[in-house]
Amino acid sequence: MRTGLCSQPKTLPPWLFYDEAGSQLFEQITELPEYYLTRTERAIFERHAAAIVEHAAGGRRLRFTELGAGSAEKTRVLMKAALARQSGLIFEAVDVSPTALLVAQARIEREIPGVKVDLLDMDYTNGFKLCACDPGERRLVLYIGSSIGNFEPDEAARILRKVRTQLNEGDSLLLGADLVKDEELLLDAYDDAAGVTAAFNKNMLVRLNRDLGADFDPALFDHRAVWNETMSRMEMHLESLADQRVRFAALDWEVEFGEGETIHTENSYKYRPGDIEAMLKAAGFESAATWTDERGWFEVVLGKAANSK
Ligand code: AVI
């Protein structure tokens, strides 16, 4: 964190968004009219759930493993499709937030009879270990919501390779990814009229005030969303509205901001058709199928773990 605030331009790591308040703000973002990602991906699932599950299963029983499961809201459609072709389903929910997981577990088991939720409190970005499936079972790893887009290309490639090492040949990975589209749509999605994304971005400062005794005044920073065409990514920044000095009591340290100086807080990569298939191939998956919405805004790609020999 300190290194990021000492670098030029200043940066803060995006994991800082997700304390309890930040996770709630993110849930609100997913319901905003401008934030098309969640509802577009959900519509793809609603339309193609049976085909997705069929491809992944290849005639066997399925087990689901979701990375960064959160509330697992969209996954429910796929769970129901799996239960239409098999009795009972193990759903392994991997996340670093035990509270979100516990709430999701109780709700899913109550509302979708036949699903057994196993909570795996792990940080999948730092390597993780899954238990072996039952013989005759195939695993479907879900990495949806365009979460992959929040990682730099080399980190994203590393995560996909890591997932591949946990799978047997014939298991699958379902990746949800946001596609490049009209700049206005992207800017609105990351700078909504109600200011929820701005509050989500500034929540980082609130968190640093609480966790490290910093004295950021969030009102002295503005939320900025920028489309970086060259890098094919949406960026979020916080721009200082004045020359100011912020003190971190817990670190006995101060940092200065000039008026107009920015802190880069997030990248959200947007892909072109074919990009995800290429990433999957490079990580040891054969691309089995791609589903998209009518407007071509979002895609869901199922990669099958290829023979590693
Ligand atoms: C979690 N992630 C996929 C979101 C995104 O769209 O990159 C986080 C987010 N940032 C601003 N709005 C939503």
PDB file of C-alpha atoms and ligand atoms in Angstrom, residues 17-18 26 29 35 37 144-150 178 189-190 197 200 236 266-270, ligand 1:
ATOM      1  CA  PHE A  17     -12.281  -2.207  -2.089  1.00  0.00           C
ATOM      2  CA  TYR A  18     -13.744  -5.310  -0.514  1.00  0.00           C
ATOM      3  CA  PHE A  26     -20.405  -3.715  -5.045  1.00  0.00           C
ATOM      4  CA  ILE A  29     -23.412  -1.662  -8.295  1.00  0.00           C
ATOM      5  CA  TYR A  35     -23.904  -1.607 -14.829  1.00  0.00           C
ATOM      6  CA  LEU A  37     -22.411  -6.700 -16.792  1.00  0.00           C
ATOM      7  CA  ILE A 144     -17.625 -15.464 -13.781  1.00  0.00           C
ATOM      8  CA  GLY A 145     -18.632 -11.800 -13.521  1.00  0.00           C
ATOM      9  CA  SER A 146     -15.572 -10.686 -15.536  1.00  0.00           C
ATOM     10  CA  SER A 147     -13.501 -10.935 -12.354  1.00  0.00           C
ATOM     11  CA  ILE A 148     -10.606 -12.066 -14.568  1.00  0.00           C
ATOM     12  CA  GLY A 149     -10.656  -8.526 -16.040  1.00  0.00           C
ATOM     13  CA  ASN A 150      -9.453  -7.024 -12.765  1.00  0.00           C
ATOM     14  CA  ASP A 178     -16.876  -8.300 -20.508  1.00  0.00           C
ATOM     15  CA  ALA A 189     -21.132   1.677 -16.188  1.00  0.00           C
ATOM     16  CA  TYR A 190     -18.140   2.874 -14.135  1.00  0.00           C
ATOM     17  CA  THR A 197     -19.375   3.568  -8.017  1.00  0.00           C
ATOM     18  CA  PHE A 200     -17.221   2.308  -3.870  1.00  0.00           C
ATOM     19  CA  MET A 236     -10.770   3.994 -11.946  1.00  0.00           C
ATOM     20  CA  GLU A 266      -8.559  -0.366 -10.539  1.00  0.00           C
ATOM     21  CA  ASN A 267      -8.261  -1.742 -14.043  1.00  0.00           C
ATOM     22  CA  SER A 268     -11.109  -3.625 -15.626  1.00  0.00           C
ATOM     23  CA  TYR A 269      -9.955  -5.218 -18.880  1.00  0.00           C
ATOM     24  CA  LYS A 270     -12.436  -5.536 -21.736  1.00  0.00           C
TER      25      LYS A 270
HETATM   26  C1  AVI B   1     -15.624  -7.180  -9.662  1.00  0.00           C
HETATM   27  N1  AVI B   1     -15.336  -6.555 -10.953  1.00  0.00           N
HETATM   28  C2  AVI B   1     -15.591  -7.502 -12.059  1.00  0.00           C
HETATM   29  C3  AVI B   1     -15.981  -5.247 -11.151  1.00  0.00           C
HETATM   30  C4  AVI B   1     -15.626  -4.676 -12.546  1.00  0.00           C
HETATM   31  O1  AVI B   1     -16.552  -4.349 -13.272  1.00  0.00           O
HETATM   32  O2  AVI B   1     -14.444  -4.598 -12.870  1.00  0.00           O
HETATM   33  C5  AVI B   1     -15.584  -4.261 -10.065  1.00  0.00           C
HETATM   34  C6  AVI B   1     -16.149  -2.900 -10.308  1.00  0.00           C
HETATM   35  N2  AVI B   1     -15.483  -1.792 -10.330  1.00  0.00           N
HETATM   36  C7  AVI B   1     -16.295  -0.776 -10.574  1.00  0.00           C
HETATM   37  N3  AVI B   1     -17.497  -1.248 -10.730  1.00  0.00           N
HETATM   38  C8  AVI B   1     -17.450  -2.575 -10.558  1.00  0.00           C
END
